[in-house]
Short mmCIF file of C-alpha atoms in Angstrom, two decimals:
data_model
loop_
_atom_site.label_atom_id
_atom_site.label_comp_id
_atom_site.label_asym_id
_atom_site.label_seq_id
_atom_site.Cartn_x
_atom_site.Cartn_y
_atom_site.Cartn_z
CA UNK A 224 130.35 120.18 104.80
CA UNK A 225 129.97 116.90 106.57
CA UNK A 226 132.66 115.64 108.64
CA UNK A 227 134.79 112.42 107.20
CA UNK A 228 135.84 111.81 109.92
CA UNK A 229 132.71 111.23 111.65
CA UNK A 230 131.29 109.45 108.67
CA UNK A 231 134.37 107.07 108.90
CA UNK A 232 133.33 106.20 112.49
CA UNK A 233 129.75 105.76 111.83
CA UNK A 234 130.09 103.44 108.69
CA UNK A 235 132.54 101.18 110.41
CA UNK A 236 135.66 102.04 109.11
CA UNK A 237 137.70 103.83 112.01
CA UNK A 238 140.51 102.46 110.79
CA UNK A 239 140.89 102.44 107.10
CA UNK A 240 140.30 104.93 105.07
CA UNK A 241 139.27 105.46 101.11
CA UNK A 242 141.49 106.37 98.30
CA UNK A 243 139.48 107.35 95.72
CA UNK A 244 141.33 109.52 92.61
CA UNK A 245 138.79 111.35 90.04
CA UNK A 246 135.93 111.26 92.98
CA UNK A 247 135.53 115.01 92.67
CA UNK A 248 135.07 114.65 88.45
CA UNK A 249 132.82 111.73 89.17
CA UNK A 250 130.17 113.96 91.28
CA UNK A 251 130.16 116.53 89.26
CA UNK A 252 129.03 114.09 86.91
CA UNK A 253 126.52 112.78 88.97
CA UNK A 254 125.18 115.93 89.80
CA UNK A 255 124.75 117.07 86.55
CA UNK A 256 122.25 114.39 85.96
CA UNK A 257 118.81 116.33 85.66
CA UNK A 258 116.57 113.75 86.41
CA UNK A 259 115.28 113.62 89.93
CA UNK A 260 115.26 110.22 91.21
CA UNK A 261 112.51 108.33 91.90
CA UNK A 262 112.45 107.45 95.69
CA UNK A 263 110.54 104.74 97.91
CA UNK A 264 109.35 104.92 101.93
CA UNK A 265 108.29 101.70 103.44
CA UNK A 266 106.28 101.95 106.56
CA UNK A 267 105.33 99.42 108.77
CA UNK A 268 102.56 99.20 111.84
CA UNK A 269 101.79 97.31 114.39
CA UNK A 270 98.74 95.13 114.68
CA UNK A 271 96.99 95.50 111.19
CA UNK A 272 93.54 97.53 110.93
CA UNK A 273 90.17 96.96 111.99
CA UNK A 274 88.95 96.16 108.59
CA UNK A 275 84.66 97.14 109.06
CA UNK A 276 86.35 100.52 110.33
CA UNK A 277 88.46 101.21 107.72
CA UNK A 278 86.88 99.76 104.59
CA UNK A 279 84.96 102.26 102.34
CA UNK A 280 81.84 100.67 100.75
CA UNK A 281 79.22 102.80 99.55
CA UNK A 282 75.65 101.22 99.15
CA UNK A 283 74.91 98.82 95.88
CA UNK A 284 78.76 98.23 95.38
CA UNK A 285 79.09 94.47 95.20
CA UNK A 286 81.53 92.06 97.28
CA UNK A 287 81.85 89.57 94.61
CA UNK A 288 83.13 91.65 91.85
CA UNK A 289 85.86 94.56 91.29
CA UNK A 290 85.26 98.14 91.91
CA UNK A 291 86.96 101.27 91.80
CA UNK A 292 86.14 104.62 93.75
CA UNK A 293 87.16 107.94 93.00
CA UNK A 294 88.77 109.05 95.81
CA UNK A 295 89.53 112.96 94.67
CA UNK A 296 85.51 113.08 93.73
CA UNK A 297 84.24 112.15 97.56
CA UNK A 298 83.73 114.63 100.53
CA UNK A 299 85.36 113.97 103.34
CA UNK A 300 82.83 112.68 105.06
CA UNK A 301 82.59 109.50 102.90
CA UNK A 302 86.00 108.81 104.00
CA UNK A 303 86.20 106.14 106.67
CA UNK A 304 87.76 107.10 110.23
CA UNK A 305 91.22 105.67 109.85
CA UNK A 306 91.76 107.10 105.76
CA UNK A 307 90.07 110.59 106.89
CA UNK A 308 93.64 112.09 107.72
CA UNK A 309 94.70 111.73 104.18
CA UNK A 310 91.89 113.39 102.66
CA UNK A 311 94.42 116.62 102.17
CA UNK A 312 96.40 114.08 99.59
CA UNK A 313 93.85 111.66 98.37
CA UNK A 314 94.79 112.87 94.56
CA UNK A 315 97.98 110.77 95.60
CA UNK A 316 96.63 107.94 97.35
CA UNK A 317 95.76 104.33 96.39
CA UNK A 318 93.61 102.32 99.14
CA UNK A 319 93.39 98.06 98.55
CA UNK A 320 90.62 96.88 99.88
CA UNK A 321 90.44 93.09 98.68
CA UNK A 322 94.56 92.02 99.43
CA UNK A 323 95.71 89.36 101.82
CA UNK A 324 98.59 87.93 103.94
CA UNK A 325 98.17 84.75 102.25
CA UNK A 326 101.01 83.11 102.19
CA UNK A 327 102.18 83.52 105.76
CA UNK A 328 98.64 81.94 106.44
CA UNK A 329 100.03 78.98 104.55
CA UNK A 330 103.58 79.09 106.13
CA UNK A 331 104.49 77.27 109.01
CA UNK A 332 105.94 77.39 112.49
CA UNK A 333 106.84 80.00 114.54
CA UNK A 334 104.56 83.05 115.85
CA UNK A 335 101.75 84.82 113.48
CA UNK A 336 103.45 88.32 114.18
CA UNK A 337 107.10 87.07 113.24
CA UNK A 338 105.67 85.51 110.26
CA UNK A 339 103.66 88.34 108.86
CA UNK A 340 106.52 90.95 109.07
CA UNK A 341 108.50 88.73 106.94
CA UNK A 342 105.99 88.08 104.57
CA UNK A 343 105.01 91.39 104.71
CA UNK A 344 108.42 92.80 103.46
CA UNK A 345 110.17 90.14 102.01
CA UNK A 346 107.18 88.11 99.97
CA UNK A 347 108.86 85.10 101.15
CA UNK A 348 108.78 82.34 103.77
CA UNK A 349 110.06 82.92 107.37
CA UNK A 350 113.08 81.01 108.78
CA UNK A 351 112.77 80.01 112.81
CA UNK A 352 116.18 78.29 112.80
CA UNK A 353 117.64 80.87 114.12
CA UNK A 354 117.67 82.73 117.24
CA UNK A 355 116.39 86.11 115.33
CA UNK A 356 113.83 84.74 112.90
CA UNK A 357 115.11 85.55 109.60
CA UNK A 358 114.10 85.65 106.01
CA UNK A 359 114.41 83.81 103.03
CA UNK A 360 115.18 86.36 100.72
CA UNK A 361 115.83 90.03 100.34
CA UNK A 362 113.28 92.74 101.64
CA UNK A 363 111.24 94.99 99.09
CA UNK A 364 113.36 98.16 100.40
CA UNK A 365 116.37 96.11 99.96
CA UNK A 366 115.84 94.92 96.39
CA UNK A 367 114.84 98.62 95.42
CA UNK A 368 117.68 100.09 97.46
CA UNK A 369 120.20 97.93 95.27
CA UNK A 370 119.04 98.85 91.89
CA UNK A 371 118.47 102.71 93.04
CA UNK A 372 121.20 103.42 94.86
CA UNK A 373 124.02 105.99 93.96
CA UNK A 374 127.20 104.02 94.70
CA UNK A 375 128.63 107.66 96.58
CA UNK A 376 125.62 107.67 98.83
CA UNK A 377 123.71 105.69 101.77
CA UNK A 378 122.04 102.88 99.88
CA UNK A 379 118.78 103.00 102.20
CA UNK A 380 117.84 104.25 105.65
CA UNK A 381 116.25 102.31 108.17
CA UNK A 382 114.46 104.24 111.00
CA UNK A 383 111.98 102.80 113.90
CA UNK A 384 110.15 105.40 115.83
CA UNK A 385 110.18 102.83 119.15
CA UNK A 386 108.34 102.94 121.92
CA UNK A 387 108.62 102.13 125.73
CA UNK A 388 106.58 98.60 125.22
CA UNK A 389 107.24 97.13 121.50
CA UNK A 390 109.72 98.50 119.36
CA UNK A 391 108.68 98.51 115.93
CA UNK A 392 108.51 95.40 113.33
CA UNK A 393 111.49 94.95 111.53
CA UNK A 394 110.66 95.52 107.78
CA UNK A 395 114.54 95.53 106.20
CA UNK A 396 116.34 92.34 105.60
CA UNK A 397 119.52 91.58 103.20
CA UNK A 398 120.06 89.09 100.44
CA UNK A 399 120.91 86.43 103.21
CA UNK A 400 117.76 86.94 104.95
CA UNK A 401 119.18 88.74 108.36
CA UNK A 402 117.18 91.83 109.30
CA UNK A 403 119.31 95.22 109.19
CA UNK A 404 119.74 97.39 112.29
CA UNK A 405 117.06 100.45 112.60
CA UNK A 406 118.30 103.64 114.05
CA UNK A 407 115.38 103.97 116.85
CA UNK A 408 116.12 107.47 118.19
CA UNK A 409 116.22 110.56 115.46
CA UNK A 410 119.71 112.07 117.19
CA UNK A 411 121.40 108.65 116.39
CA UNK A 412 119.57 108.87 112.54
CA UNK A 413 121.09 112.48 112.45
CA UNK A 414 124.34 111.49 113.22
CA UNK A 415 124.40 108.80 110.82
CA UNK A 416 122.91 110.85 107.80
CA UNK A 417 124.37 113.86 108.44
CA UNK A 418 127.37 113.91 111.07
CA UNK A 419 128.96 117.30 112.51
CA UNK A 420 129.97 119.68 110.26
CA UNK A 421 133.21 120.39 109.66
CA UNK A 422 136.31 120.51 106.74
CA UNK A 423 139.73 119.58 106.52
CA UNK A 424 139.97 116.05 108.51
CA UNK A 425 143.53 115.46 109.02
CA UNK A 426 142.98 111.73 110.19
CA UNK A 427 140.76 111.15 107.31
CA UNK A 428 143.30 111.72 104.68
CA UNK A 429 145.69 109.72 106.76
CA UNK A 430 143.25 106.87 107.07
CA UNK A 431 143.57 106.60 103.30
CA UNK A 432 147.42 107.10 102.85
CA UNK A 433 146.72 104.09 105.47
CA UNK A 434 144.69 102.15 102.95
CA UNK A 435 146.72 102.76 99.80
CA UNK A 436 150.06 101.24 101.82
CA UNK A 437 147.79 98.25 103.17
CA UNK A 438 146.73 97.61 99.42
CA UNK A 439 150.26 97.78 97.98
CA UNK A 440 151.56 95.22 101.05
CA UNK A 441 148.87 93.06 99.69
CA UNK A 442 150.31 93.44 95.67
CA UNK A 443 153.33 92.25 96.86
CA UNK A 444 152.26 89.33 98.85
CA UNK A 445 149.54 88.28 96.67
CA UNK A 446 151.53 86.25 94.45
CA UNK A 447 152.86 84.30 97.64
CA UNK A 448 149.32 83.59 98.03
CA UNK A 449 146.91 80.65 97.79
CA UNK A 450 143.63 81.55 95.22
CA UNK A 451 141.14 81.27 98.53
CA UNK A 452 143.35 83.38 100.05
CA UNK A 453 143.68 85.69 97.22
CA UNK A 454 140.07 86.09 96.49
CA UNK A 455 139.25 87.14 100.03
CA UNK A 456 141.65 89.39 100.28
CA UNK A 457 140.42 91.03 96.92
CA UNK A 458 136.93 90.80 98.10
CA UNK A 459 137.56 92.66 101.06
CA UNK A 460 139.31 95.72 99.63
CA UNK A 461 136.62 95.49 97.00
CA UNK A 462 134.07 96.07 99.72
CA UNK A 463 136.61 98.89 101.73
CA UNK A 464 136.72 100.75 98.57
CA UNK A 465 133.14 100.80 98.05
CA UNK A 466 132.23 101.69 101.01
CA UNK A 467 135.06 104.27 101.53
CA UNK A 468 133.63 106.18 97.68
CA UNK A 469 130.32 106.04 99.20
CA UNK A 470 131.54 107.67 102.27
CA UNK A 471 133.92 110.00 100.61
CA UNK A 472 130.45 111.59 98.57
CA UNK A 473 128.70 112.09 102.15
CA UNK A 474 132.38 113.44 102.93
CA UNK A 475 132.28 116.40 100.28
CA UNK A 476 128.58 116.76 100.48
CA UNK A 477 127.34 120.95 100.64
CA UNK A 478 124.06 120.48 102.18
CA UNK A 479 122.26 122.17 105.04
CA UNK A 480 121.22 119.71 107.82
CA UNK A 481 118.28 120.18 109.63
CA UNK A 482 118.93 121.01 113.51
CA UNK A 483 120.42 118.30 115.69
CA UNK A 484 117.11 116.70 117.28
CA UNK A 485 117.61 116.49 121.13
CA UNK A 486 118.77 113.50 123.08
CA UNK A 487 115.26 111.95 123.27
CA UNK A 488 111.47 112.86 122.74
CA UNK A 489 108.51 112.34 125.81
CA UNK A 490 105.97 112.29 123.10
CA UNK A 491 105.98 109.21 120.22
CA UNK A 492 104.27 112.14 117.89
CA UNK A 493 107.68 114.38 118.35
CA UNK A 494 110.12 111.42 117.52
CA UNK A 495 107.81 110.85 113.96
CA UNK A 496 107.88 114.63 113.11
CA UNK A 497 111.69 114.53 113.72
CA UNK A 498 112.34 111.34 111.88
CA UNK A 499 110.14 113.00 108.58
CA UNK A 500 112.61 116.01 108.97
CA UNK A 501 115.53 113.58 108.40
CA UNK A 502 113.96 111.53 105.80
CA UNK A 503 112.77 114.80 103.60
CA UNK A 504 116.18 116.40 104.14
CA UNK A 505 118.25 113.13 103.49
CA UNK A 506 115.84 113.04 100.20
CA UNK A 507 116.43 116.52 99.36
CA UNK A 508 120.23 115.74 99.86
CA UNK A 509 120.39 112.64 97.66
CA UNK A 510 122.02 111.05 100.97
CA UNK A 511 119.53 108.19 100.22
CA UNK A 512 116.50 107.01 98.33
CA UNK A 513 115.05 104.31 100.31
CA UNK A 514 113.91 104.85 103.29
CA UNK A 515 112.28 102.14 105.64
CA UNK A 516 110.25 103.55 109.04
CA UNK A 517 108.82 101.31 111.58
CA UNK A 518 106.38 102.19 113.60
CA UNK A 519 106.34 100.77 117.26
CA UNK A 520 103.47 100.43 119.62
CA UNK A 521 101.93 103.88 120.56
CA UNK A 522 101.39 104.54 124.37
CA UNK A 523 97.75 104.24 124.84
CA UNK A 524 97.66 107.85 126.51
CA UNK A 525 98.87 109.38 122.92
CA UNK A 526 95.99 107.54 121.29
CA UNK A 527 93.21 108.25 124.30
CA UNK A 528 92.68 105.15 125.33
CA UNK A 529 94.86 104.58 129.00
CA UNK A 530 91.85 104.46 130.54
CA UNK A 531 91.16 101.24 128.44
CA UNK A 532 94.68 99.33 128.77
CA UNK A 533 98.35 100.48 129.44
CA UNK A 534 99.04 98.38 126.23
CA UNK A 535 97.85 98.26 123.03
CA UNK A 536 99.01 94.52 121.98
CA UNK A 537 97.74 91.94 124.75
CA UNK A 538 95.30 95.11 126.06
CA UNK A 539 93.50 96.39 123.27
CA UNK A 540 94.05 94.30 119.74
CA UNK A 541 94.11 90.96 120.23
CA UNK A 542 90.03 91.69 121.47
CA UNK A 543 88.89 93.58 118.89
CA UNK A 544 86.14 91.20 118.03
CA UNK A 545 85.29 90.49 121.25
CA UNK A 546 84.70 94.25 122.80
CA UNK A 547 83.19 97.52 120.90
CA UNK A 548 85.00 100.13 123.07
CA UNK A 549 88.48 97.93 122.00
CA UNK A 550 87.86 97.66 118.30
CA UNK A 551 86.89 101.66 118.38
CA UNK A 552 90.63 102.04 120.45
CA UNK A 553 92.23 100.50 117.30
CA UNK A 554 90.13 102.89 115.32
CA UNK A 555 91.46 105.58 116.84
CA UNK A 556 95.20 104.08 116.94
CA UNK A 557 95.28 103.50 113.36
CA UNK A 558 93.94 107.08 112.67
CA UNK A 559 96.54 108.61 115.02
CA UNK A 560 98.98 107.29 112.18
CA UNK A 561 96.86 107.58 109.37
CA UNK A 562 97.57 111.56 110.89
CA UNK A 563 101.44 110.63 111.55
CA UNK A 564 101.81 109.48 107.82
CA UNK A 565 99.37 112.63 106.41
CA UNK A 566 102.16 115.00 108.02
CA UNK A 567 104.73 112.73 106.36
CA UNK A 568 103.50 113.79 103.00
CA UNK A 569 103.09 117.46 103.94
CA UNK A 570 106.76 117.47 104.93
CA UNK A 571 107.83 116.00 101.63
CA UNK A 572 105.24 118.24 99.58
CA UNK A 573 106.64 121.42 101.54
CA UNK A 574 110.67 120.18 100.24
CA UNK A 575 111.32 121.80 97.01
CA UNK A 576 113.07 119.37 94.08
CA UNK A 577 115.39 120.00 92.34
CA UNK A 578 113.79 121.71 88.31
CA UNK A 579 110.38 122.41 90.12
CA UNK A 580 108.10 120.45 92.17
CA UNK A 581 108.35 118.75 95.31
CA UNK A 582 110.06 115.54 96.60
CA UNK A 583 106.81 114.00 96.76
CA UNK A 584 106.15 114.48 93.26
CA UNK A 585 108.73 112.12 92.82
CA UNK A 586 108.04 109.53 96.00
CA UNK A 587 106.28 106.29 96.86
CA UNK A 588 105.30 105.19 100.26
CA UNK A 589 103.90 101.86 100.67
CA UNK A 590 101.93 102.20 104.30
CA UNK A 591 101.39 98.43 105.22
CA UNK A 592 101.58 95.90 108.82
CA UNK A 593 102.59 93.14 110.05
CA UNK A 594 98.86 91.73 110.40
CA UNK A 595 95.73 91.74 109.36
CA UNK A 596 94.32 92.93 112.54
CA UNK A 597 95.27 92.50 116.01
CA UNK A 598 93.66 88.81 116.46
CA UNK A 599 96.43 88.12 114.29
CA UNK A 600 94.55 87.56 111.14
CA UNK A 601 95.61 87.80 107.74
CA UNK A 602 92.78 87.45 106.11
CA UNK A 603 91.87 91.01 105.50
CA UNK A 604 94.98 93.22 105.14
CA UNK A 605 94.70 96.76 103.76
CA UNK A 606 98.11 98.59 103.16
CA UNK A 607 97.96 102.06 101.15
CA UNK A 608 99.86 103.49 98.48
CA UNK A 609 100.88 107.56 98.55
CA UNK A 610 102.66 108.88 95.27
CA UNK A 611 103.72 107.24 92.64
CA UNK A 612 101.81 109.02 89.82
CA UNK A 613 104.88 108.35 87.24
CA UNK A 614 103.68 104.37 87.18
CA UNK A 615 99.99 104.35 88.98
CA UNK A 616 96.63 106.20 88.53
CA UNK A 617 96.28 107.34 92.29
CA UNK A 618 93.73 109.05 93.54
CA UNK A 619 91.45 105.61 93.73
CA UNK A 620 90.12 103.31 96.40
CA UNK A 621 90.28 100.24 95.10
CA UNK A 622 88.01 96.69 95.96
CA UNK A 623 88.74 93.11 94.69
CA UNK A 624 86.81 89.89 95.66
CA UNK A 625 87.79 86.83 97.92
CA UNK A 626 88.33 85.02 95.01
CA UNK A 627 91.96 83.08 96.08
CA UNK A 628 91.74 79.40 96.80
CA UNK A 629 93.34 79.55 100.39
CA UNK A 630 91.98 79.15 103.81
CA UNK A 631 91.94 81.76 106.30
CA UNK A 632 91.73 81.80 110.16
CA UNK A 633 89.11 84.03 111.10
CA UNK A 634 87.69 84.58 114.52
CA UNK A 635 84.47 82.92 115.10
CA UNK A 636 82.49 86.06 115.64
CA UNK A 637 83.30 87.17 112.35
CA UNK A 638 82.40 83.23 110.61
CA UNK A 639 81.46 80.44 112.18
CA UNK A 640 84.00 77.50 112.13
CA UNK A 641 86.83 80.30 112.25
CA UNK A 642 87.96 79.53 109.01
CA UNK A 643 87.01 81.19 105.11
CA UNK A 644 87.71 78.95 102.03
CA UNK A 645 88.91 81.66 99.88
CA UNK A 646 91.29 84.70 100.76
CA UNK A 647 92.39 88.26 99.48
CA UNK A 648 94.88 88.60 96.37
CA UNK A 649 98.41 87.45 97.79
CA UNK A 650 99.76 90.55 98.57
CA UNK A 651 103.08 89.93 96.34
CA UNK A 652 101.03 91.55 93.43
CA UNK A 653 101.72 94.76 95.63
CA UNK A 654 105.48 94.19 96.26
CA UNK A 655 106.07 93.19 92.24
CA UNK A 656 104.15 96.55 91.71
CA UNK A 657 106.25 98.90 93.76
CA UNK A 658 109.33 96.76 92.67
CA UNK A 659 108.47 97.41 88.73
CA UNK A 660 107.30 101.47 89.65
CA UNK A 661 111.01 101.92 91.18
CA UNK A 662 112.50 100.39 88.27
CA UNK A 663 113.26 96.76 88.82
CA UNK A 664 112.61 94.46 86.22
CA UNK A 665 111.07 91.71 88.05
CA UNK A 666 107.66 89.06 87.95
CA UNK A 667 108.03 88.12 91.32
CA UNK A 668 109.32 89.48 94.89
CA UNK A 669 109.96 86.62 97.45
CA UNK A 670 107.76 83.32 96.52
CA UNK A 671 106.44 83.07 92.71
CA UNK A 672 103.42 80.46 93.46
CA UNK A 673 102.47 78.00 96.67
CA UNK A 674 99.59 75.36 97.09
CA UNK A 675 96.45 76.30 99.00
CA UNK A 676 95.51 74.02 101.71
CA UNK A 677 93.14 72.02 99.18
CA UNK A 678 96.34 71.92 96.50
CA UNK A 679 95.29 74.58 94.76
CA UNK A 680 98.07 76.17 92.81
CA UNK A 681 98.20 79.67 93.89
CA UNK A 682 100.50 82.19 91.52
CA UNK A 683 101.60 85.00 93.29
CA UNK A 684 103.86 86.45 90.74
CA UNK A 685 102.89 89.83 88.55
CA UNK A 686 101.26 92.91 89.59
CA UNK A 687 98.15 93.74 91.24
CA UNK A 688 95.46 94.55 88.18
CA UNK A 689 94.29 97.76 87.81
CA UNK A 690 96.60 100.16 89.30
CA UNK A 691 98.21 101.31 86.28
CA UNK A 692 96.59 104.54 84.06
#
């Protein structure tokens, strides 16, 4: 059993605690529901991918026209360097070759990096107002995570395996664009999903003998009250209660933990392989179904390259253009995740769901970044899909044309003038893809259409084509 009491402290509400009559009847309920759920991992990298590395294009396919590989057909030697460590699951996998960052291209202000994590995750435009730049709308992971959700449970997890240089990117941000916390070591993401074990909190129950009094007070002073007054009062018991029900499931939850994780991890690959534990366990639980997991910069030793740079951001990507032996380091650094996220999936296929199968079987990761590439490009941007097999035909790599009217800074080693006049698809085809595969109902996540730099109308609603069966 996991400990109310400590769930109380971690969700905030030390103070109050949750009457909740028929909670028992209602997971029971719940429980019996035979469906597995369909659940959603959002991971984010730093510094994009060195596209002529990663790309797959075997001889006589065309650039100016869509193509399709068969990924489950090819030996692993036709895989390039940084999609070679998910060979093992390429049955699951869908690779977009042919997507861009457009619209943060045609945003303005700020810094490239700030702007492509928002776009990135939220589809939408960034604000700089602040001092934390902030969204304009809901992430992907949040808009999933409020349609998914069980209202007993954690409605989404955010992790971010951090490092001693850059932490990672944020990728979660709520309805009012402000980017959620990450829990950046795996002993603070135990504690939060799972808690000490223990049964019979005392102070719990008291806690919400505590609330019920409160709530009564108000009754009886509510008619002595002004309707502002009245209304937030109601709204914030609204949001007590539903918080103490979700907390009151984790409270009665039977579930076997995995180990407490120590204190702290030397090695970046440890703190991953810890974090997957927690996610496939929290999965396995039902704790959550969302799950977002940033990854921050890599020390250069973990990757090979220290005897290049120290760092991988002002060291090693922004020259990728510029010097072989630096684009080949980002090779390698995207592989070492490409390995990071193959283990990922192992650790999900080896977690038994509930009526057969695996949790993978019934999981989508999106694998994206915050760039391009490390110049801080956006033309060419090349995120991944794993699972999914309910709503896509995986097991594909997947090309589509420069064909969108919207100019793109490019480095001038790669085109002269530094500039293309046509771009990837916007990569909100992608987020309206995942959205619909996880259930929501929607044409567009973030922005629904801008204007190119020409005036082109640009729509970036509806799904990417092709990716269905």
């Amino acid at each position: 059993m996991i400990s109310r009491r400590h769930l109380l402290h971690l969700g905030g509400l030390t103070a109050l605690g949750a009457a909740l009559p028929g909670s028992t009847s209602t997971l029971r309920a719940l429980a019996q529901n035979s469906a597995p759920p369909r659940r959603l991992i959002v991971i984010s990298h730093c510094h994009g991918w060195p596209y002529s590395a990663w790309k797959m294009h075997p001889t006589g396919r065309s650039e100016d026209e869509s193509w399709t590989l068969d990924l489950k057909r090819l030996p692993r030697a036709a895989f390039s360097q940084p999609l070679a460590p998910l060979y093992e699951h390429r049955h699951r996998v869908l690779a977009m070759d042919g997507l861009s960052l457009a619209t943060a291209e045609l945003d303005i202000g700020g810094n490239r990096h700030d702007r492509g994590w928002i776009h990135a995750w939220t589809g939408n435009n960034a604000d700089f107002a602040a001092r934390d730049t902030r969204s304009t709308s809901a992430s992907l992971d949040q808009l999933v995570a409020a349609h998914t959700a069980r209202p007993d449970r954690q409605p989404s997890l955010e992790l971010s395996v951090d490092a001693a240089l850059e932490a990672g990117r944020p990728i979660a941000y709520n309805a009012s664009g402000v980017r959620l916390p990450a829990e950046s070591t795996p002993l603070k993401a135990w504690e939060r999903v799972f808690g000490p074990a223990s049964s019979g909190d005392v102070v719990g129950q008291r806690r919400r003998r505590t609330l019920d009094f409160a709530y009564n007070e108000y009754r009886e002073l509510a008619p002595r009250l002004g309707a502002a007054d009245r209304t937030r009062l109601e709204s914030h018991f609204g949001l007590v209660e539903r918080l103490g029900h979700r907390l009151e499931g984790l409270a009665t939850l039977a579930c076997h933990a995995p180990p407490r994780p120590a204190a702290s991890f030397e090695q970046y690959d440890k703190r991953f392989d810890a974090f997957s534990d927690i996610i496939a366990t929290a999965f396995s639980c039902d704790i959550t179904r969302v799950v977002s997991l940033s990854l921050g910069e890599m020390p250069t030793a973990e990757f090979g390259a220290s005897a290049i740079s120290d760092k991988v951001h002002k060291g090693i990507a922004h020259f990728i253009h510029d010097d072989a032996e630096k684009h080949a380091a980002m090779t390698d650094y995207v592989q070492y995740h490409g390995e990071q996220v193959a283990r990922l999936v192992s650790t999900l296929e080896a977690t038994p769901e509930v009526g057969g199968g695996s949790m993978m079987d019934n999981t989508l990761i999106i694998w994206g970044s915050e760039l391009g590439d490390g110049w801080h490009g956006y033309s060419r941007y090349c995120p991944i899909l794993i699972g999914g097999s309910w709503a896509f035909n995986t097991g594909r790599y997947l090309y589509w044309p420069q064909q969108t009217p919207a100019e793109m800074r490019v480095p001038s080693q790669v085109l002269t003038g530094g500039s293309t006049r046509m771009s990837g698809l916007p990569h909100q085809h992608l987020l309206v893809s995942v959205a619909r595969a996880m259930g929501l109902e929607v044409d567009h996540v973030g922005l629904s259409h801008v204007r190119g730099q020409r005036g082109d109308f640009i729509d970036v609603s509806g799904p990417l084509p092709g990716l269905k069966t």
